[in-house]
PDB file of C-alpha atoms and ligand atoms in Angstrom:
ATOM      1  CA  UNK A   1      -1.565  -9.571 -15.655  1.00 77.00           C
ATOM      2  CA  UNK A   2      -0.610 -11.564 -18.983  1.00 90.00           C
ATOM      3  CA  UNK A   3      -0.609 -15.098 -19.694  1.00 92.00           C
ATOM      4  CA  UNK A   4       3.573 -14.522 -19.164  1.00 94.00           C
ATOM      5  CA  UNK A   5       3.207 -12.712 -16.203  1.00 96.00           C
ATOM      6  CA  UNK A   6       0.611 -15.179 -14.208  1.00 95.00           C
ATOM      7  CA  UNK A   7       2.133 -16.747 -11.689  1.00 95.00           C
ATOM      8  CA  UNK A   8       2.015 -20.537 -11.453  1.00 95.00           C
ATOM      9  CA  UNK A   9       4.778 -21.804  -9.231  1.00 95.00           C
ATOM     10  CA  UNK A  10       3.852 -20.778  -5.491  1.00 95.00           C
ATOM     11  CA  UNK A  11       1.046 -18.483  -6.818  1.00 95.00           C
ATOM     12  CA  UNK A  12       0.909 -17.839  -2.837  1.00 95.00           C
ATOM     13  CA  UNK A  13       3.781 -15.060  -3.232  1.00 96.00           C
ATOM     14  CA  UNK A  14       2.341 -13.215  -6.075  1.00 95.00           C
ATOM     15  CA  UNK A  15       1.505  -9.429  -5.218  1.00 95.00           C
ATOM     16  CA  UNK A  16      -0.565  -8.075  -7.614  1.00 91.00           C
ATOM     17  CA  UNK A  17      -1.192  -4.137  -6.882  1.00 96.00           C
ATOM     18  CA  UNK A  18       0.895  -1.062  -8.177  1.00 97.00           C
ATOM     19  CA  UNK A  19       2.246  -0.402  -4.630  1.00 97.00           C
ATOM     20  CA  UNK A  20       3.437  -4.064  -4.411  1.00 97.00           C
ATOM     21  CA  UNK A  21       5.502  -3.556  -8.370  1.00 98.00           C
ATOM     22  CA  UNK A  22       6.112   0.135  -6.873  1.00 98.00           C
ATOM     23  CA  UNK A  23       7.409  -0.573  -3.954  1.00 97.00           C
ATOM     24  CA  UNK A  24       9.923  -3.376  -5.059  1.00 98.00           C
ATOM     25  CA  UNK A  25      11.031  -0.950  -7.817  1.00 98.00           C
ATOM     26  CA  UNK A  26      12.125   1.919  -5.162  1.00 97.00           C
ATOM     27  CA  UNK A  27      13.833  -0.060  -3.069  1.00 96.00           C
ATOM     28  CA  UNK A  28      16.037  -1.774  -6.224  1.00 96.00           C
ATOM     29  CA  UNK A  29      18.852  -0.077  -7.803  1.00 97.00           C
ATOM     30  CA  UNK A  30      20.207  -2.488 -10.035  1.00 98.00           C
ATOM     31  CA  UNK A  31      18.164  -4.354 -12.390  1.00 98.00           C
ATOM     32  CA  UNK A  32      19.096  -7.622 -14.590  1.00 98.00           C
ATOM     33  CA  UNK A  33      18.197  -6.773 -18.654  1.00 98.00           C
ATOM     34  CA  UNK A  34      17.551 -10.089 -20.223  1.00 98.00           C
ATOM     35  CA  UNK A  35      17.190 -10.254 -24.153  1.00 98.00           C
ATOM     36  CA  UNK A  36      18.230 -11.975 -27.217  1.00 98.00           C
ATOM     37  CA  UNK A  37      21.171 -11.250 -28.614  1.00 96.00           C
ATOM     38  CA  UNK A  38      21.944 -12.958 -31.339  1.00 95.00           C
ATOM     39  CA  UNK A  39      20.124 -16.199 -31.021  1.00 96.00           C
ATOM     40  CA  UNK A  40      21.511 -16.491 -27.918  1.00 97.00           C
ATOM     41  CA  UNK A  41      20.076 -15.016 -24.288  1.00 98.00           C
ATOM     42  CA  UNK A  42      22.305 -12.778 -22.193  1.00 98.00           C
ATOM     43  CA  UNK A  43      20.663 -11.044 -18.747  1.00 98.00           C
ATOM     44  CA  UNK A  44      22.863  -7.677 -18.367  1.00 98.00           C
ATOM     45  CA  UNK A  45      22.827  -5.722 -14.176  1.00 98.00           C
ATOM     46  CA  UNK A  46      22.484  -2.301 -14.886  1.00 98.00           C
ATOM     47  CA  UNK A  47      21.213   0.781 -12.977  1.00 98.00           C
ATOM     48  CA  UNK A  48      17.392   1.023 -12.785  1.00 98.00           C
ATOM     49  CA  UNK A  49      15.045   3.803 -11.461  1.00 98.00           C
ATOM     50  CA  UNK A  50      11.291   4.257 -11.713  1.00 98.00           C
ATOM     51  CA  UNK A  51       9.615   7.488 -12.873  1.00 98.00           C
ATOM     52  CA  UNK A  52       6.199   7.200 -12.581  1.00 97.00           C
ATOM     53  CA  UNK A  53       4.692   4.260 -14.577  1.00 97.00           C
ATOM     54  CA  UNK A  54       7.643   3.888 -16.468  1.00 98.00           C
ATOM     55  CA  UNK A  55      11.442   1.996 -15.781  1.00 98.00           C
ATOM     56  CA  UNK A  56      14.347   4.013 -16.837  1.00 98.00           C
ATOM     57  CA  UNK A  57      17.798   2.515 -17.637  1.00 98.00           C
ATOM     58  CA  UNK A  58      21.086   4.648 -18.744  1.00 98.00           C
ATOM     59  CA  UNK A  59      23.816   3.819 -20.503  1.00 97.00           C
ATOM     60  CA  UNK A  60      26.542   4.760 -23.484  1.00 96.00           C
ATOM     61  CA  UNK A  61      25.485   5.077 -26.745  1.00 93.00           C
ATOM     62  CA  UNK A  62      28.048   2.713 -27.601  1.00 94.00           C
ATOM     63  CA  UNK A  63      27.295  -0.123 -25.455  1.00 96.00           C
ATOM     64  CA  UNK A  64      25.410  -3.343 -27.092  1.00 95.00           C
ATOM     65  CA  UNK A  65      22.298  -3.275 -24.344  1.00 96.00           C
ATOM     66  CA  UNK A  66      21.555   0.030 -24.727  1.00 97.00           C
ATOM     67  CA  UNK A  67      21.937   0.037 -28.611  1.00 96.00           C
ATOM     68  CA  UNK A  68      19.906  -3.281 -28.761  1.00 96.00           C
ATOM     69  CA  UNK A  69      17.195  -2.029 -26.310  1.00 97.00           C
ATOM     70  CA  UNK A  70      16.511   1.141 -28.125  1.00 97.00           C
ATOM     71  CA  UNK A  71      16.194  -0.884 -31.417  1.00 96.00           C
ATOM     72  CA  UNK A  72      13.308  -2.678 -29.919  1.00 97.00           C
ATOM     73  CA  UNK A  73      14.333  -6.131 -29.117  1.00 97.00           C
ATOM     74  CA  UNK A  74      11.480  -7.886 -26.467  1.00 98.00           C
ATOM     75  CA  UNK A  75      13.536  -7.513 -22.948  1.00 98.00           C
ATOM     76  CA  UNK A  76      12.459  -9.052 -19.545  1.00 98.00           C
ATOM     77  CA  UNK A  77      13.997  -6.598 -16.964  1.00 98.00           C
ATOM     78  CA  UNK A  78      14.195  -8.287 -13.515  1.00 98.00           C
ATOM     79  CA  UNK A  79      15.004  -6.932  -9.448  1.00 98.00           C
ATOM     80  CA  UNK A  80      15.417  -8.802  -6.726  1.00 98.00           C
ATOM     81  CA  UNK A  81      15.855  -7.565  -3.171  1.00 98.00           C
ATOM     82  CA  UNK A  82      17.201 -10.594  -0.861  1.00 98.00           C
ATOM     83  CA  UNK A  83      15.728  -9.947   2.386  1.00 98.00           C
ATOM     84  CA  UNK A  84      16.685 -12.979   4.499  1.00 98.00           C
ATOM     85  CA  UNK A  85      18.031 -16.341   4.645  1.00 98.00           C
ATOM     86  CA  UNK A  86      15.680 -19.115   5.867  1.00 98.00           C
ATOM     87  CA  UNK A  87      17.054 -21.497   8.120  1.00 98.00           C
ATOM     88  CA  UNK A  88      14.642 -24.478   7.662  1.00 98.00           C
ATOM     89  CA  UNK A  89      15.514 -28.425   9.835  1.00 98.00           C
ATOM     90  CA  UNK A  90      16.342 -29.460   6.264  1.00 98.00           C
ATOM     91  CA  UNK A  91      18.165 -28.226   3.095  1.00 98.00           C
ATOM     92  CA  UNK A  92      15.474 -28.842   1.010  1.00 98.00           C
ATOM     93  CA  UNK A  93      12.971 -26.376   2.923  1.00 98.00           C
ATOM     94  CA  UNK A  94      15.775 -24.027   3.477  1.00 98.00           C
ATOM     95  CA  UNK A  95      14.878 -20.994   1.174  1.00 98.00           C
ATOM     96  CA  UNK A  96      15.036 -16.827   1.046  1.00 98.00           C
ATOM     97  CA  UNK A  97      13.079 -13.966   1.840  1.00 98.00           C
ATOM     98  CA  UNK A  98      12.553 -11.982  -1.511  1.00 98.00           C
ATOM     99  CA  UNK A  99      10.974  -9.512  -2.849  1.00 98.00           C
ATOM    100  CA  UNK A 100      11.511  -9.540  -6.704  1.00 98.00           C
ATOM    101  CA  UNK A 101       9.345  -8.126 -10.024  1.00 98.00           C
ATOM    102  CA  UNK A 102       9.655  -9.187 -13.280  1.00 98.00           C
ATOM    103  CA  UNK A 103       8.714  -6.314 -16.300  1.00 98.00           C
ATOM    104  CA  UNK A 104       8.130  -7.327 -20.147  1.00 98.00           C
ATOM    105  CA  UNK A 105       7.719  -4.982 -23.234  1.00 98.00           C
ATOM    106  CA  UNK A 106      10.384  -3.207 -25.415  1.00 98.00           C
ATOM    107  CA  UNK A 107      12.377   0.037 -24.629  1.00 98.00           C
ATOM    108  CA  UNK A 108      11.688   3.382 -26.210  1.00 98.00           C
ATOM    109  CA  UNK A 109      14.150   5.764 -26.150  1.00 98.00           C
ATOM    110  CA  UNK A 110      13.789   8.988 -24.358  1.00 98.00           C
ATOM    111  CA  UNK A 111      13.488  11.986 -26.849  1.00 97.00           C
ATOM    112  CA  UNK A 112      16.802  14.334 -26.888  1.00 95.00           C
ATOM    113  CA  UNK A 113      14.852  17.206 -25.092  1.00 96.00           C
ATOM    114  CA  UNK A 114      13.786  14.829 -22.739  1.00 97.00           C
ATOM    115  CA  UNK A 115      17.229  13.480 -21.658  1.00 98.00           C
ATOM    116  CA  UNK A 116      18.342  15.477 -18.922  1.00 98.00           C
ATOM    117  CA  UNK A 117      15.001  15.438 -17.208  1.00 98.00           C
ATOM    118  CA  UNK A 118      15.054  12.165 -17.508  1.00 98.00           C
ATOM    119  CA  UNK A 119      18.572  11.823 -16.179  1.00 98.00           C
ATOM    120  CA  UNK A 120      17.408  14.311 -13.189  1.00 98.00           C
ATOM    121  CA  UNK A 121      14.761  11.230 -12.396  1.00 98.00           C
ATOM    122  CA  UNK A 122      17.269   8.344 -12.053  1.00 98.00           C
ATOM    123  CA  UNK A 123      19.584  11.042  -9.734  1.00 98.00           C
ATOM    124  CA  UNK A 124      16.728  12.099  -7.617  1.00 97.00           C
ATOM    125  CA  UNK A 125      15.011   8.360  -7.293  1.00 97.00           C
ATOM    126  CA  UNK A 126      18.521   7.174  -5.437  1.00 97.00           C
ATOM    127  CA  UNK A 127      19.821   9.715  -3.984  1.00 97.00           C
ATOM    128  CA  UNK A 128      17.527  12.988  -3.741  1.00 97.00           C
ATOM    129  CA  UNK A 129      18.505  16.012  -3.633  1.00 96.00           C
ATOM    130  CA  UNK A 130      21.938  15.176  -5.245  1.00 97.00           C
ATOM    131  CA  UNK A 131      20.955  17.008  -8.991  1.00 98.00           C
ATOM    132  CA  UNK A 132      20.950  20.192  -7.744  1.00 96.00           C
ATOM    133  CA  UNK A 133      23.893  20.326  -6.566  1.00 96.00           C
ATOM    134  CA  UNK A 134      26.047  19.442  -9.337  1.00 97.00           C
ATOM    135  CA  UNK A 135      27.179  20.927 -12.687  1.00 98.00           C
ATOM    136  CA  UNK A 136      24.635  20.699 -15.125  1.00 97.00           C
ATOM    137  CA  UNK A 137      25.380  17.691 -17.914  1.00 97.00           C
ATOM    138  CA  UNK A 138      27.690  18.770 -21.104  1.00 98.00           C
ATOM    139  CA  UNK A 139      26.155  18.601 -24.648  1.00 97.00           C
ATOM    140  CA  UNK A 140      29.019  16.041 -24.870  1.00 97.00           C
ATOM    141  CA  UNK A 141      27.601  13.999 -21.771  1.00 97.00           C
ATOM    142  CA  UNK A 142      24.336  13.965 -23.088  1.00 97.00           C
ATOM    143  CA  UNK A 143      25.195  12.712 -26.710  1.00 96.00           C
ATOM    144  CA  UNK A 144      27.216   9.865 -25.105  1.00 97.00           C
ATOM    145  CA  UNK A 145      24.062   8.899 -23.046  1.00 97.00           C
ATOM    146  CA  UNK A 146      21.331   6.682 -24.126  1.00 97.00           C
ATOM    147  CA  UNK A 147      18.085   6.780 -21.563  1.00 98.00           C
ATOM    148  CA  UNK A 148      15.719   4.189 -22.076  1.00 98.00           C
ATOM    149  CA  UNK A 149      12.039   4.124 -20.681  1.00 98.00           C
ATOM    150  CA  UNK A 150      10.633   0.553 -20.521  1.00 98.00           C
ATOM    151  CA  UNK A 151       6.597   0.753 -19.787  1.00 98.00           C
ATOM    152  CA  UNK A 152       5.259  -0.658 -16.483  1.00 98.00           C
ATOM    153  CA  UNK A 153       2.463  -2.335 -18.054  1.00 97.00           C
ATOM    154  CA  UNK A 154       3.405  -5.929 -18.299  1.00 98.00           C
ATOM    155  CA  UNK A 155       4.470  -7.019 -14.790  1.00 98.00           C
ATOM    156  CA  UNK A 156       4.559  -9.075 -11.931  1.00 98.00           C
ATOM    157  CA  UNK A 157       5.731  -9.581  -8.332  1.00 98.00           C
ATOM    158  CA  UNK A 158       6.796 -12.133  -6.272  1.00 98.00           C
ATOM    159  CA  UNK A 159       7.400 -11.895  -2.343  1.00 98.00           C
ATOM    160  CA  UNK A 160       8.449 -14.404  -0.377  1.00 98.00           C
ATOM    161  CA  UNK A 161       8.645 -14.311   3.654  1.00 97.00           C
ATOM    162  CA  UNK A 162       7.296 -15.688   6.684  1.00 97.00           C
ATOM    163  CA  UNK A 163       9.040 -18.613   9.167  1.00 98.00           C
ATOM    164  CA  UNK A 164      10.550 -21.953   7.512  1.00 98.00           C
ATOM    165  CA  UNK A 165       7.650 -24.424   6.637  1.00 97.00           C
ATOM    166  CA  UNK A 166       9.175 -27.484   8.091  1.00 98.00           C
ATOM    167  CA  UNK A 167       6.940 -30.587   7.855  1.00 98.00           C
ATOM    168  CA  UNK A 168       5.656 -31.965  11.193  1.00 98.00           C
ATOM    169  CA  UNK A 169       8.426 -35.142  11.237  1.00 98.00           C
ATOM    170  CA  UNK A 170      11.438 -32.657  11.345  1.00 98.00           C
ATOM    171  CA  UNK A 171      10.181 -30.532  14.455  1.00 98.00           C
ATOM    172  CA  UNK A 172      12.150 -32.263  16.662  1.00 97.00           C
ATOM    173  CA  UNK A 173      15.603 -32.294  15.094  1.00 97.00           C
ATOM    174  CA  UNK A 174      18.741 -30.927  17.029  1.00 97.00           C
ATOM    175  CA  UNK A 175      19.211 -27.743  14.827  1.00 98.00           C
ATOM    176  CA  UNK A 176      18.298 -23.991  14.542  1.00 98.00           C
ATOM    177  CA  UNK A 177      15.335 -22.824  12.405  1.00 98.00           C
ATOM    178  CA  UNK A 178      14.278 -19.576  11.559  1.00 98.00           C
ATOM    179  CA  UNK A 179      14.947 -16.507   9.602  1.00 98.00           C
ATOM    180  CA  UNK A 180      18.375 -14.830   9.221  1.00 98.00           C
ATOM    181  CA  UNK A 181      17.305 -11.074   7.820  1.00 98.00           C
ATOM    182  CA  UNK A 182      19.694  -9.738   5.555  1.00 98.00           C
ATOM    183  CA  UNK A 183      19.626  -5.887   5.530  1.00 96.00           C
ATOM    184  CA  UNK A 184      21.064  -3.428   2.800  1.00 95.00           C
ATOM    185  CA  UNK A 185      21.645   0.129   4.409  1.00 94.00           C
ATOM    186  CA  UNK A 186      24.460   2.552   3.435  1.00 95.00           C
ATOM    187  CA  UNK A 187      27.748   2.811   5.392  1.00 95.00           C
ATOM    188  CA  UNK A 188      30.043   5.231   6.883  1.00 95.00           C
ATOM    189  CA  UNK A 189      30.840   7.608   4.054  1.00 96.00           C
ATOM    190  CA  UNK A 190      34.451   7.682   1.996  1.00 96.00           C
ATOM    191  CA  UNK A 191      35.522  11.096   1.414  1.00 96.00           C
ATOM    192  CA  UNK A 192      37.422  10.995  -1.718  1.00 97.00           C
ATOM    193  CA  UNK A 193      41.060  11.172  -1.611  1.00 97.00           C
ATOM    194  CA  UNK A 194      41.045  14.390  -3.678  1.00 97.00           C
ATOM    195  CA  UNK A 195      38.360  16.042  -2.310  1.00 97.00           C
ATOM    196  CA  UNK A 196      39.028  19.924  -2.296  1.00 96.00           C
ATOM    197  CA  UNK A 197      38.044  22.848  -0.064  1.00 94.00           C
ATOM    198  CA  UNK A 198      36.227  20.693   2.554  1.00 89.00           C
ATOM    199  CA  UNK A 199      32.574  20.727   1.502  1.00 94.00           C
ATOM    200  CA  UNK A 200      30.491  18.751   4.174  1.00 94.00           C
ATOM    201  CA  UNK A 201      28.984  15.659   3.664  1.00 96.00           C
ATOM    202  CA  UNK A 202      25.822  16.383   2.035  1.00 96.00           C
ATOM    203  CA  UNK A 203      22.774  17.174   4.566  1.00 94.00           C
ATOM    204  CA  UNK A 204      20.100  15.771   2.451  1.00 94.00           C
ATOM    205  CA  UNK A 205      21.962  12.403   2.727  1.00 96.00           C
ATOM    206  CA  UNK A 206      19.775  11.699   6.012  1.00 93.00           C
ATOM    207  CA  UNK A 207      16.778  11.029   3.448  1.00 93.00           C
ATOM    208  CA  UNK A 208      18.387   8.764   1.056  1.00 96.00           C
ATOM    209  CA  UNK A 209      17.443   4.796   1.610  1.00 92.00           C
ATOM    210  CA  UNK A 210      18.209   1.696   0.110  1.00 91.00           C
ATOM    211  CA  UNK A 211      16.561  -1.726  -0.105  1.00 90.00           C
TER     212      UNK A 211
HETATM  213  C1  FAD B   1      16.482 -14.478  -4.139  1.00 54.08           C
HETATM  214  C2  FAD B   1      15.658 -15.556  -4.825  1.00 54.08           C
HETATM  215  C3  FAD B   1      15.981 -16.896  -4.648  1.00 54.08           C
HETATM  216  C4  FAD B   1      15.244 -17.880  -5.287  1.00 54.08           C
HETATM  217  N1  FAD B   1      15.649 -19.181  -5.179  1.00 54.08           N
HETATM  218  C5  FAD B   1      15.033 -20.119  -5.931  1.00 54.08           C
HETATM  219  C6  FAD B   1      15.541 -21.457  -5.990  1.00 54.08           C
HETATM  220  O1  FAD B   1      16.563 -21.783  -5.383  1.00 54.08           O
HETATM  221  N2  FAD B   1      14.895 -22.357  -6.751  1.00 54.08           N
HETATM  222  C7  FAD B   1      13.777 -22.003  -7.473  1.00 54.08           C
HETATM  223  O2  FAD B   1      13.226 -22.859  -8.176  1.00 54.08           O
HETATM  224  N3  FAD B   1      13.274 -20.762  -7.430  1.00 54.08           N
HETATM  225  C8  FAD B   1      13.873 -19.831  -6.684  1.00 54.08           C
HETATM  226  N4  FAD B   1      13.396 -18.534  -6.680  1.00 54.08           N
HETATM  227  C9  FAD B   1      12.100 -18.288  -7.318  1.00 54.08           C
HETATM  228  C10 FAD B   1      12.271 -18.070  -8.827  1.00 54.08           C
HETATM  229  O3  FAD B   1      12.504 -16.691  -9.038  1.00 54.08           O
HETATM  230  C11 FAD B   1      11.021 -18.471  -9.616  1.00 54.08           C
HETATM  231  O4  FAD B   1       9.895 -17.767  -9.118  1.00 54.08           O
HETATM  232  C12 FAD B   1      10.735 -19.968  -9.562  1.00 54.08           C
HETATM  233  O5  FAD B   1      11.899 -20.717  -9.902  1.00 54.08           O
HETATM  234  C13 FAD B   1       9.623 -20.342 -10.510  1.00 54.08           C
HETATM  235  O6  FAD B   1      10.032 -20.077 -11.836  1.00 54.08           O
HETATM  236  P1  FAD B   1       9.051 -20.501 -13.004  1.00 54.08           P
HETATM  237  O7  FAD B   1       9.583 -19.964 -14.284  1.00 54.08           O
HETATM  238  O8  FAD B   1       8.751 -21.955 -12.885  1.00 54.08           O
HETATM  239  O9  FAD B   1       7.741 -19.659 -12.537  1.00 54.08           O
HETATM  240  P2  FAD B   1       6.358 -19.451 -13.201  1.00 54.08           P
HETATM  241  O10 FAD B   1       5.418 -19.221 -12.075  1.00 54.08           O
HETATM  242  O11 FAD B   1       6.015 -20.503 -14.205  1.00 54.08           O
HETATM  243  O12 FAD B   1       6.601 -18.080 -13.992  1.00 54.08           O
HETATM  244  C14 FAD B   1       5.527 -17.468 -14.684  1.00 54.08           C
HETATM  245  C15 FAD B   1       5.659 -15.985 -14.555  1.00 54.08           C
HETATM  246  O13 FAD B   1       5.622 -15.629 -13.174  1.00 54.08           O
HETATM  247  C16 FAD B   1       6.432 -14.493 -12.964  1.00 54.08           C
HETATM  248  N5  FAD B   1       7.511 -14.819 -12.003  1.00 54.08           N
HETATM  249  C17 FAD B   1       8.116 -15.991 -11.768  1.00 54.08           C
HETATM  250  N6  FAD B   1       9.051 -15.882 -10.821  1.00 54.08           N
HETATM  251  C18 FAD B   1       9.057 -14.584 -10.440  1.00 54.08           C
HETATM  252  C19 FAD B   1       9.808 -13.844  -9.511  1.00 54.08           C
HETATM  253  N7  FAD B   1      10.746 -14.408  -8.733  1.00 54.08           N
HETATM  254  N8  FAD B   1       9.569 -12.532  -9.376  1.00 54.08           N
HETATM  255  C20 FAD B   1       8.616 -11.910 -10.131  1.00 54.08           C
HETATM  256  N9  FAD B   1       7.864 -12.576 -11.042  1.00 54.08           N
HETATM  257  C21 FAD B   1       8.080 -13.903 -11.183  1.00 54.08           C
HETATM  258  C22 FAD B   1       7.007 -14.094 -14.317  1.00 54.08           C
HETATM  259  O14 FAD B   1       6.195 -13.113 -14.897  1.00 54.08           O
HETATM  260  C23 FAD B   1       6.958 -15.401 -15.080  1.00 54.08           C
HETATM  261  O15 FAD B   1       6.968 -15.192 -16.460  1.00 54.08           O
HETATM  262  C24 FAD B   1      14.113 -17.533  -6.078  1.00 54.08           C
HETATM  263  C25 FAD B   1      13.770 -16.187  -6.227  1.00 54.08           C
HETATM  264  C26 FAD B   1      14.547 -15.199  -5.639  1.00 54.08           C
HETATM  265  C27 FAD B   1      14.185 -13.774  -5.884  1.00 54.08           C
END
């Protein structure tokens, strides 16, 4: 924990161990990349994955995030996983279940040699298995792909659950209260509309998860 990274409002919801940042990593697939840009702030969703104690993020070459990032610019990449909607006797102690982690540092880019295995990570942290089974990148794919590895070192979690706190006055009032879970699970598969030769849906799909 850092001085930027100690929780002060509702220091109640802070998780502080590896499995807690870990944990709300695994479950996240998009991340929000906040950084200066020019004097002025800009907070970009992109693809995240974890790979060991370190976040990567993908992109083109060409794009401004990724070409910023890998200059070194301080970034703040954030997740959030909504996990419910609380339905408290008022608006103003109506609130969410969360689960959200905040990192800090700068970017480093992942070495050339170090690309596709790097690449192989993000594929196998959301959906595993997948890699093998396709065509190996092109040396054209790979040149128009920045990875970037941001360190988990300077973190912190916040999780928020449990029933509404309502204060003792509004117990009585006419209305629901309580928790409205929100759940993020795949659906029934698309096939797409030029899909050749009928290969099955894949079987290692019963092992990918989400949120
Ligand atoms: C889905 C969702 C809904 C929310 N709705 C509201 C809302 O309506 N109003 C509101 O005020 N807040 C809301 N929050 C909480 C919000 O994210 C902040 O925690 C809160 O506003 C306090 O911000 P702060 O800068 O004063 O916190 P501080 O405690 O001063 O922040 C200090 C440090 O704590 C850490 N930190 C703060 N917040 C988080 C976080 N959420 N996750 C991980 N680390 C964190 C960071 O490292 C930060 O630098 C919501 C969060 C989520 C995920």
């Amino acid at each position: 924990m850092s001085e930027r990274t100690r929780i002060r409002r509702l220091p109640e919801k802070a998780a502080s161990t590896r499995a807690d940042l870990e944990a709300v990593l695994d479950a996240a697939r998009v991340a929000h990349v906040a950084f200066v840009h020019d004097g002025s702030p800009v907070n970009i969703p992109t693809a995240c994955a974890r790979d060991q104690d370190r976040l990567l993020l993908h992109g083109s070459s060409g794009s401004r995030m990724m070409r910023e990032l890998a200059a070194g610019v301080p970034v703040c990449v954030t997740v959030t996983l909504l996990d419910g909607m609380v339905l408290a006797r008022s608006a103003f102690e109506s609130s969410m279940h969360y689960r959200s982690a905040m990192v800090f540092g700068t970017a480093t880019p992942v070495a050339a040699e170090e690309k596709v295995a790097a690449l192989r990570a993000m594929s196998e942290a959301w959906l595993p298995g997948r890699w093998a089974t396709l065509r190996p990148p092109t040396s054209r794919e790979l040149a128009a792909t920045l990875v970037l590895a941001v360190p988990l070192t300077e973190w912190s979690v916040k999780v928020s659950d449990g029933p509404p706190e309502d204060p003792a006055e509004d117990l009585d009032a006419p209305v629901w209260a309580g928790v409205l879970p929100v759940l993020t699970r795949y659906g029934e598969p698309v096939p797409a509309p030029d899909l050749r030769g009928g290969p099955p849906f894949p079987a290692e799909a019963a092992t990918w998860s989400i949120g």
